[in-house]
PDB file of C-alpha atoms in Angstrom:
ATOM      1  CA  UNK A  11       0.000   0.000   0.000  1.00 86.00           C
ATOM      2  CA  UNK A  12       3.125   2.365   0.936  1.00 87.00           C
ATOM      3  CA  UNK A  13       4.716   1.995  -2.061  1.00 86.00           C
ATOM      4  CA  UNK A  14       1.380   2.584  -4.787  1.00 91.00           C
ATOM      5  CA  UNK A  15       0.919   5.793  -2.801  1.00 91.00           C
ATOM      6  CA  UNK A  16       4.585   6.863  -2.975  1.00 88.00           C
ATOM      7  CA  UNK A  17       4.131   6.493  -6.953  1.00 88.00           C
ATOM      8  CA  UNK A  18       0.907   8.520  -6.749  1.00 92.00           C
ATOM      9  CA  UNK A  19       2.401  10.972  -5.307  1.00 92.00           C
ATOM     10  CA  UNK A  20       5.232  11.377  -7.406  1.00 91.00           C
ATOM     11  CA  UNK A  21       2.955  11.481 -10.232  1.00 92.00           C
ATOM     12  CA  UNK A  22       0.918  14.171  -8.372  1.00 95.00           C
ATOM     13  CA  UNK A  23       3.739  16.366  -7.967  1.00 95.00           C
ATOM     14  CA  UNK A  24       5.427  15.690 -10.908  1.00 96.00           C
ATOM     15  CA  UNK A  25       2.582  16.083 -13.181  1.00 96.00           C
ATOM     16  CA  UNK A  26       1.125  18.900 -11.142  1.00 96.00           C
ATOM     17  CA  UNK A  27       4.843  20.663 -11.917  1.00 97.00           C
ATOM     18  CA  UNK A  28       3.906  20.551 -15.688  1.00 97.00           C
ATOM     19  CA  UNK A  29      -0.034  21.696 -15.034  1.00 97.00           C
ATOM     20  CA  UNK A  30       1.280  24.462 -13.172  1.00 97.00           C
ATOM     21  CA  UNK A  31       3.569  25.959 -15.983  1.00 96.00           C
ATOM     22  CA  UNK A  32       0.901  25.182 -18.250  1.00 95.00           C
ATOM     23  CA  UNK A  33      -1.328  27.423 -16.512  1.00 95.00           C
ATOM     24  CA  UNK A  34       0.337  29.891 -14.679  1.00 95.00           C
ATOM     25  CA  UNK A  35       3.876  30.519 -16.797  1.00 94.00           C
ATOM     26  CA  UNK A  36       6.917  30.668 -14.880  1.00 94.00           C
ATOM     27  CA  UNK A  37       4.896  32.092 -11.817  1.00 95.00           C
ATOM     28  CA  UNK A  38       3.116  28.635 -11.535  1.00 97.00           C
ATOM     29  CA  UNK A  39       6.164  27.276 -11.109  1.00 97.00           C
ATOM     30  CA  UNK A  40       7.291  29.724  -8.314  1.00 97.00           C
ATOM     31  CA  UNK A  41       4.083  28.981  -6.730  1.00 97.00           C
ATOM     32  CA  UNK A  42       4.430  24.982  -7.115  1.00 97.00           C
ATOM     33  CA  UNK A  43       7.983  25.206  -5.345  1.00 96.00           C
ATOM     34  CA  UNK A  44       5.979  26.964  -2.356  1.00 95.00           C
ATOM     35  CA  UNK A  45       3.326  24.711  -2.227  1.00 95.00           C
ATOM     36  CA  UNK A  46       5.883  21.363  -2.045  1.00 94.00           C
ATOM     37  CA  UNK A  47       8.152  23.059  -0.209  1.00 92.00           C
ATOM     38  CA  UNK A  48       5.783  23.170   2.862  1.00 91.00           C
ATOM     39  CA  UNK A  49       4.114  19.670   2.109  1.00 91.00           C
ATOM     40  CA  UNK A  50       6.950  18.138   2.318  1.00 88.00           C
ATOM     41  CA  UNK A  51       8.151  20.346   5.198  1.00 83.00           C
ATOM     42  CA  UNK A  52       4.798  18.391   6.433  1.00 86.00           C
ATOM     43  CA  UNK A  53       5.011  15.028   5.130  1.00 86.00           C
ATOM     44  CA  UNK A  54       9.127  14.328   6.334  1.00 79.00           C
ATOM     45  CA  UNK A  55       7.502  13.562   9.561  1.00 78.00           C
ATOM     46  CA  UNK A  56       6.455  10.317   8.814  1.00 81.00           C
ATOM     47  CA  UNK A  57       8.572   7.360   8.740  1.00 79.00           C
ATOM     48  CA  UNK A  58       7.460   4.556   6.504  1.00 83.00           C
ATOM     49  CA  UNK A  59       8.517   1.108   5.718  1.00 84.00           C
ATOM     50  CA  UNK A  60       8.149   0.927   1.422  1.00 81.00           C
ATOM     51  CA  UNK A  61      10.029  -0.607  -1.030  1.00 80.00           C
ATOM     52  CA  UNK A  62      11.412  -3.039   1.074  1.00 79.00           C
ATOM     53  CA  UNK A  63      13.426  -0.191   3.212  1.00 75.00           C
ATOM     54  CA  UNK A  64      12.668   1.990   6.014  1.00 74.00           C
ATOM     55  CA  UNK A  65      12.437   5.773   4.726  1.00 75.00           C
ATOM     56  CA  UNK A  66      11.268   9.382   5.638  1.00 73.00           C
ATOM     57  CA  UNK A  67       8.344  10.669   2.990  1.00 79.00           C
ATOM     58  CA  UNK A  68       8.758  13.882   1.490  1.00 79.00           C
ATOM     59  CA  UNK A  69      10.594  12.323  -1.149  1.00 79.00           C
ATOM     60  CA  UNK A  70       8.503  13.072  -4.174  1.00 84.00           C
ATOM     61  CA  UNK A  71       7.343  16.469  -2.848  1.00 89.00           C
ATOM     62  CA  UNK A  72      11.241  17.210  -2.490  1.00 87.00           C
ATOM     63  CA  UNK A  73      11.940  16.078  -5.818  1.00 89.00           C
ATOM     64  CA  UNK A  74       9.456  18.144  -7.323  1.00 93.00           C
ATOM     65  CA  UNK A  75      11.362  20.949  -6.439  1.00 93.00           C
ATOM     66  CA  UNK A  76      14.198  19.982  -8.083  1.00 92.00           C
ATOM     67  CA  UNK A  77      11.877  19.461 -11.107  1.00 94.00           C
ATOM     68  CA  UNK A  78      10.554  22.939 -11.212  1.00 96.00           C
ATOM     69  CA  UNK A  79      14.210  24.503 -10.454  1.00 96.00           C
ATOM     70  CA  UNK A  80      15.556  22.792 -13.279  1.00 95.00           C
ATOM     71  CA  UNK A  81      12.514  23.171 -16.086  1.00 96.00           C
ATOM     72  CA  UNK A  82      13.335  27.036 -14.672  1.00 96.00           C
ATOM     73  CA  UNK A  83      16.882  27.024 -15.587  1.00 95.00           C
ATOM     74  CA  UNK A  84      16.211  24.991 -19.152  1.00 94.00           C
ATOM     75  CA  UNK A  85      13.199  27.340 -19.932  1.00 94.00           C
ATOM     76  CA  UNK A  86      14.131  30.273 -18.445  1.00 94.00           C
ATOM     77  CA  UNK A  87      17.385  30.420 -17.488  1.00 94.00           C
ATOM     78  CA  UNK A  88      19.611  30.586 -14.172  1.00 94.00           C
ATOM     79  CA  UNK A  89      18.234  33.922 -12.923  1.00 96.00           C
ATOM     80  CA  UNK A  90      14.918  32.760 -13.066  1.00 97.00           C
ATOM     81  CA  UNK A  91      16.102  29.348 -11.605  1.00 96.00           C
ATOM     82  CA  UNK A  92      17.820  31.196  -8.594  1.00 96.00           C
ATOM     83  CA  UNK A  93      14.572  33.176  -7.651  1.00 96.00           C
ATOM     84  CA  UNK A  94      12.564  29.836  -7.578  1.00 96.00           C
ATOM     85  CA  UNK A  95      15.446  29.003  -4.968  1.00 95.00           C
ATOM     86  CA  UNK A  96      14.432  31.591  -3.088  1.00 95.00           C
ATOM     87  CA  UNK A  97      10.787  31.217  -3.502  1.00 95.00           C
ATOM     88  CA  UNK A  98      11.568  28.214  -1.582  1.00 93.00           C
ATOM     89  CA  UNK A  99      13.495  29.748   0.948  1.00 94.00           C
ATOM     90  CA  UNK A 100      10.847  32.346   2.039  1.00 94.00           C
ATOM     91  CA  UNK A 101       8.415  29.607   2.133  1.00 94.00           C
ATOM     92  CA  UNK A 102      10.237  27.811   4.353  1.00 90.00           C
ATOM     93  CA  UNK A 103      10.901  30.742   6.478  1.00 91.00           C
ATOM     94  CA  UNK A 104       7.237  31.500   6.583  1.00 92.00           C
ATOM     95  CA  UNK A 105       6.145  28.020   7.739  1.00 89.00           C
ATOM     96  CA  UNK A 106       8.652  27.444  10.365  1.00 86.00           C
ATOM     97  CA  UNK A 107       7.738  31.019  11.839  1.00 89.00           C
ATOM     98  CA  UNK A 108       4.263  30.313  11.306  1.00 89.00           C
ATOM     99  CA  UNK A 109       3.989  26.898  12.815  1.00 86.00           C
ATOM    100  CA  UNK A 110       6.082  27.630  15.638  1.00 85.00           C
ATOM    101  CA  UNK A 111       3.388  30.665  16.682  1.00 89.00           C
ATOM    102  CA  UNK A 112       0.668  27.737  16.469  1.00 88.00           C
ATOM    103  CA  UNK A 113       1.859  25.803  19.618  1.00 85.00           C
ATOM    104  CA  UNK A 114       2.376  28.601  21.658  1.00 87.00           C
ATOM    105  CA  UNK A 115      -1.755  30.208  21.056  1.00 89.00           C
ATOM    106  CA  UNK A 116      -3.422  29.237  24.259  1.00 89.00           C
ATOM    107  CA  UNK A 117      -6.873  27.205  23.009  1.00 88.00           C
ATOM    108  CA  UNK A 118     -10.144  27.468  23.941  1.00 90.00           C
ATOM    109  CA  UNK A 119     -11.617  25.050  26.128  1.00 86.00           C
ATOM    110  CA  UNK A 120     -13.595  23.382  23.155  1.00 87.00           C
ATOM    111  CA  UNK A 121     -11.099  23.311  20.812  1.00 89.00           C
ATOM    112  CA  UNK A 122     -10.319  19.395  19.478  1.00 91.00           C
ATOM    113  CA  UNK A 123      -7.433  20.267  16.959  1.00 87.00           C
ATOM    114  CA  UNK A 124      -4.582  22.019  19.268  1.00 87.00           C
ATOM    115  CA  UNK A 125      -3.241  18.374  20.967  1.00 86.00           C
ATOM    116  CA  UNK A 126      -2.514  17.352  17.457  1.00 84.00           C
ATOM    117  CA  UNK A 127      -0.862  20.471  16.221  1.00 83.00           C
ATOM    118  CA  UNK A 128       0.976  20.490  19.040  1.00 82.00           C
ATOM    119  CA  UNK A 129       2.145  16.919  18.754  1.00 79.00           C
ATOM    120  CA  UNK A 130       3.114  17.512  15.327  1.00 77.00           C
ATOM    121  CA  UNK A 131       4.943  21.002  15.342  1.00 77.00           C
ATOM    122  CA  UNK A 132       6.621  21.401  18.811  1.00 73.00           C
ATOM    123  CA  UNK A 133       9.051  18.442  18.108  1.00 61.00           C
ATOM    124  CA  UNK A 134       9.890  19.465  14.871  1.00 67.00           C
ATOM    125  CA  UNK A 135      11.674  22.960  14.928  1.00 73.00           C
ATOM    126  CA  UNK A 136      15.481  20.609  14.629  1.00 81.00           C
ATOM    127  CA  UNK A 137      13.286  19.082  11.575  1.00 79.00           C
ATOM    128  CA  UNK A 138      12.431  21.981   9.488  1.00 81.00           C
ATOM    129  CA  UNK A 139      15.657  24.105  10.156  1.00 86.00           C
ATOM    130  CA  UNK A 140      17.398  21.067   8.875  1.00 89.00           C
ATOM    131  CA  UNK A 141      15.577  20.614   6.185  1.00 85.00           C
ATOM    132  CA  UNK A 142      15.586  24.717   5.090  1.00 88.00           C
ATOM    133  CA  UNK A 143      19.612  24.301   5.154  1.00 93.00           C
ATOM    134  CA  UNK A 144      19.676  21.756   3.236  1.00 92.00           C
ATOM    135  CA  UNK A 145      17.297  23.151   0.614  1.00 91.00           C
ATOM    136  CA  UNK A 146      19.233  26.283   0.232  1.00 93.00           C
ATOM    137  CA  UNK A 147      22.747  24.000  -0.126  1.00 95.00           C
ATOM    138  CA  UNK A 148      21.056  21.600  -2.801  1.00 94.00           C
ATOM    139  CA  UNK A 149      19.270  24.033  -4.889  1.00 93.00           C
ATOM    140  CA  UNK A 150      21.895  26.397  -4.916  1.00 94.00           C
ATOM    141  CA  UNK A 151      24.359  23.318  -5.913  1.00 96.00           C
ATOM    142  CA  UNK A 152      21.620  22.101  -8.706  1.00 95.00           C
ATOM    143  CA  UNK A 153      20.918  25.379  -9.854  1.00 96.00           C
ATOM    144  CA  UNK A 154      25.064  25.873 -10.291  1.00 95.00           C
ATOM    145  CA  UNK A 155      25.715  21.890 -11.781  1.00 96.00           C
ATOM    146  CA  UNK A 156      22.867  22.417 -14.040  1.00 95.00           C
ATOM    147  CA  UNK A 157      24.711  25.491 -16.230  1.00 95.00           C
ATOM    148  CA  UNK A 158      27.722  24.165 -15.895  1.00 95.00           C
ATOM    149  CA  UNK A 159      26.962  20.795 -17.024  1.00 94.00           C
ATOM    150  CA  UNK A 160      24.787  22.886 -20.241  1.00 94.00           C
ATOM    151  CA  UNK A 161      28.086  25.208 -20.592  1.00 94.00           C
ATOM    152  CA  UNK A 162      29.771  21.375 -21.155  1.00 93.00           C
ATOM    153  CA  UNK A 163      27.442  19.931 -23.068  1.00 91.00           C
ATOM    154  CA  UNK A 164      27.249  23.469 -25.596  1.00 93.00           C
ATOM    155  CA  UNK A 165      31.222  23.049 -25.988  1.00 92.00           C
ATOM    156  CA  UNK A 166      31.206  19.399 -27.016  1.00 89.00           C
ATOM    157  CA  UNK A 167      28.073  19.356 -29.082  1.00 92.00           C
ATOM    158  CA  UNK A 168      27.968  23.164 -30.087  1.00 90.00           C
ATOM    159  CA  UNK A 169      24.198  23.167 -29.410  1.00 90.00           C
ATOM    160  CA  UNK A 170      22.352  24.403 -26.630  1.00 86.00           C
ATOM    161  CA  UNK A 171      19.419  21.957 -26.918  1.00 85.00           C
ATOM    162  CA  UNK A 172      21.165  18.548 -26.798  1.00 91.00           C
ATOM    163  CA  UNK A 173      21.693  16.541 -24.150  1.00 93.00           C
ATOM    164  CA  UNK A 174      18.984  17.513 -22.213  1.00 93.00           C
ATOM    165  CA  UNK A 175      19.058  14.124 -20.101  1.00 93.00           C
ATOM    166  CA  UNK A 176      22.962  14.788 -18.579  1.00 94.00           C
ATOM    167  CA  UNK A 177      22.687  18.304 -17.058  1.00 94.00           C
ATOM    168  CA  UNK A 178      18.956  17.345 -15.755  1.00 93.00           C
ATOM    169  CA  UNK A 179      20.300  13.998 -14.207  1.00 93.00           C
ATOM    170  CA  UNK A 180      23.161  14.519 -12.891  1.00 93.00           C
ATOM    171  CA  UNK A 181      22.898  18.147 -11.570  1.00 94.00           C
ATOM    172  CA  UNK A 182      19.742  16.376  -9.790  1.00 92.00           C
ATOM    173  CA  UNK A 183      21.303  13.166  -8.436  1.00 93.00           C
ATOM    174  CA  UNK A 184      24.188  15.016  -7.021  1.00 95.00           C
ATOM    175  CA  UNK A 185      22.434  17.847  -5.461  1.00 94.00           C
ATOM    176  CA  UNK A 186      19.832  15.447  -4.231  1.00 90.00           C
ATOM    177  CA  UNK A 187      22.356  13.227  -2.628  1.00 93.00           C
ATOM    178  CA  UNK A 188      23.751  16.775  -0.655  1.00 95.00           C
ATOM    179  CA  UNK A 189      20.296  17.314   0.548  1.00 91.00           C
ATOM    180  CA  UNK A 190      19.583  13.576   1.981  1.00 90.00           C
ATOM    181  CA  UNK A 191      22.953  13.544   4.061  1.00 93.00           C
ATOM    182  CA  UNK A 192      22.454  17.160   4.957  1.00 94.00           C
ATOM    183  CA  UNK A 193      18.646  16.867   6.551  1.00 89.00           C
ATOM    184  CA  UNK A 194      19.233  13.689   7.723  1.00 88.00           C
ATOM    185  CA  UNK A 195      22.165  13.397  10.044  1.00 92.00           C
ATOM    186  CA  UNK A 196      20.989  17.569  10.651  1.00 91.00           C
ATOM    187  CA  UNK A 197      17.434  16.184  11.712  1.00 84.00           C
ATOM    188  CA  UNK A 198      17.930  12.445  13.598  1.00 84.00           C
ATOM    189  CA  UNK A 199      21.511  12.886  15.012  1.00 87.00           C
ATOM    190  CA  UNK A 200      21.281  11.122  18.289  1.00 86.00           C
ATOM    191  CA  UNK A 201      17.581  10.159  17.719  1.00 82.00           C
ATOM    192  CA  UNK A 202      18.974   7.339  15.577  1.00 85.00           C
ATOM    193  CA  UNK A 203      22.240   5.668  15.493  1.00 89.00           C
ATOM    194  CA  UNK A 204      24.828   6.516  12.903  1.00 91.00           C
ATOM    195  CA  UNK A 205      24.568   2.915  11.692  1.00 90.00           C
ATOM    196  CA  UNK A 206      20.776   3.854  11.113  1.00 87.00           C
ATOM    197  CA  UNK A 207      21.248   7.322   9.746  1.00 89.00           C
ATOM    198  CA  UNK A 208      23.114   5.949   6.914  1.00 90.00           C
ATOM    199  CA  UNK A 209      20.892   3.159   6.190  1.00 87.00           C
ATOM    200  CA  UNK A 210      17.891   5.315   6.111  1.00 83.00           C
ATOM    201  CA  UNK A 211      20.058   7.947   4.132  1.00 88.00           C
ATOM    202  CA  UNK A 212      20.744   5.035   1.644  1.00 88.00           C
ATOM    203  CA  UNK A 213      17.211   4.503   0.643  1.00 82.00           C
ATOM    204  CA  UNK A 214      16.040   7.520   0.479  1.00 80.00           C
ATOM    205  CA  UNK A 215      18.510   8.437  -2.113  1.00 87.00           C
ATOM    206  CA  UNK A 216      17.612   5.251  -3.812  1.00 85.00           C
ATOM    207  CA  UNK A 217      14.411   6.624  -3.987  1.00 82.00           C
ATOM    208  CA  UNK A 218      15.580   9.617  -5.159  1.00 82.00           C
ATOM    209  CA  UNK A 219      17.636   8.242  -7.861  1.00 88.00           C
ATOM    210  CA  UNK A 220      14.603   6.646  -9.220  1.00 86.00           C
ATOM    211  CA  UNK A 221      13.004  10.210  -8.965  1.00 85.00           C
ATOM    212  CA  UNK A 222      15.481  11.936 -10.403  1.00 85.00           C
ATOM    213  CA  UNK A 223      15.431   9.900 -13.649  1.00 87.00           C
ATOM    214  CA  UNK A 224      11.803   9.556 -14.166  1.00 90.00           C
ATOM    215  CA  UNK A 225      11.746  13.664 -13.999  1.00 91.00           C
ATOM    216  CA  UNK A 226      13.738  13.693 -17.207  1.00 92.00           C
ATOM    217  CA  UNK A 227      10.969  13.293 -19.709  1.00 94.00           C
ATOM    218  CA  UNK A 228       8.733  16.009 -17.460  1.00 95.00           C
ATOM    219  CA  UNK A 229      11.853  18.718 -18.552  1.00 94.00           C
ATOM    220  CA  UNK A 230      11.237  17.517 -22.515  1.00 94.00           C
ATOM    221  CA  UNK A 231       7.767  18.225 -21.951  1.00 95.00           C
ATOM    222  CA  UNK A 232       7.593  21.697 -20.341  1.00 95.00           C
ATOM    223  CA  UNK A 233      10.468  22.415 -22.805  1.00 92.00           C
ATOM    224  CA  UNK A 234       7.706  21.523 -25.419  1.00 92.00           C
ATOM    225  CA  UNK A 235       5.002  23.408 -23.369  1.00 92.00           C
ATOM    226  CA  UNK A 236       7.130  26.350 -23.496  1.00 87.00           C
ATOM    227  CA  UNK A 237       8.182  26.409 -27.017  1.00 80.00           C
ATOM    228  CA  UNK A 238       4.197  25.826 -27.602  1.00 80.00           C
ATOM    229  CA  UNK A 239       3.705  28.625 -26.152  1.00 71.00           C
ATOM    230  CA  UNK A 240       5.927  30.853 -27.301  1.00 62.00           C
ATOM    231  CA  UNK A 241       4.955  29.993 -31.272  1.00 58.00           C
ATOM    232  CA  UNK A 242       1.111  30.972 -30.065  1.00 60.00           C
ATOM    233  CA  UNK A 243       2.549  34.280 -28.443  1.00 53.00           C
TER     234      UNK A 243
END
């Protein structure tokens, strides 16, 4: 059951990446890097057993970031791809300041919903600071990879278009892996053993290998959105 909801998801937030840009332009895809960013803020909570390995969700919603970051850069280029960076950033920002307000409001005597929200966010403050440093370290590094790979890729091909697939995958898998060891041993130090932190931090980036290559043919298609678009303009 764990793992056909994983793929659901990813196909959610992959495919609501593309239906975003579609839609909104380059602002949906601002606004799509907000609204993962704090889901998966959200979701890295939860520790699941899928796949045959023990994992922290968030995974897909992460990786979706990375999507939009790098359909940014290939559509729009780096400065574009830096200010979805920070779209991120202030999101994160915003939650963590936000959420940490709600435990501290003092309930009404009927209210059902505060034990919950407090069980959830007062734990978590290690969590999300953890995760907003590594956000900021992996985007920045996928955002950087990403040109320089293209810059590579222009020299030996001489066009600007090809190869597509390298800078996308591995700007992606090697930012990604930055992020997983940085939130991580930030977030479970001495919750978990070191022994356990890497085996969790193993299969999570397996899982986010798998991501990472099945966003490749979501950049050919906003590419193609894009281009769409611009003929009709």
């Amino acid at each position: 059951m764990n793992e056909l909801l994983i793929v659901i998801t990813l196909l959610i937030s992959f495919g609501g990446t593309l239906v975003f840009l579609k839609v909104f332009g380059k602002g949906g895809l601002f606004a799509w890097i907000g609204i993962c960013t704090v889901l998966a803020n959200i979701e890295v909570t939860i520790l699941v057993n899928a796949f045959g390995m023990e994992q922290t969700l968030g995974n897909t919603l992460f990786a979706a970031t990375f999507l939009a970051t790098d359909i940014l850069s290939e559509v729009f280029g780096k400065k574009d791809a830096q200010k979805g960076v920070l779209a991120g950033i202030f999101t994160s920002l915003s939650f963590i300041m936000l959420s940490f307000m709600w435990v501290h409001y003092i309930p009404a005597e009927g209210d059902w919903a505060s034990p919950f929200v407090h069980g959830l966010f007062t734990n978590t403050p290690r969590m999300l600071i953890s995760s907003l440093v590594a956000y900021v370290v992996s985007e920045s590094i996928d955002v950087s990879l990403y040109h320089a790979w293209w810059n590579l890729t222009q020299k030996k091909t001489g066009s600007r278009s090809k190869m597509l697939w390298f800078r996308n995958n591995f700007s992606t898998l090697i930012s990604q892996f930055v992020n997983i060891v940085i939130f991580n041993f930030g977030a479970f130090s001495g919750i978990y053993t070191f022994r356990q932190l890497a085996a969790i931090t193993a299969s999570c980036y397996v899982i986010y290998i798998v991501t990472s290559l099945m966003d490749t043919p979501f950049v050919y298609l906003a590419r193609k959105i894009a281009d769409t678009s611009e003929q009709r303009a």
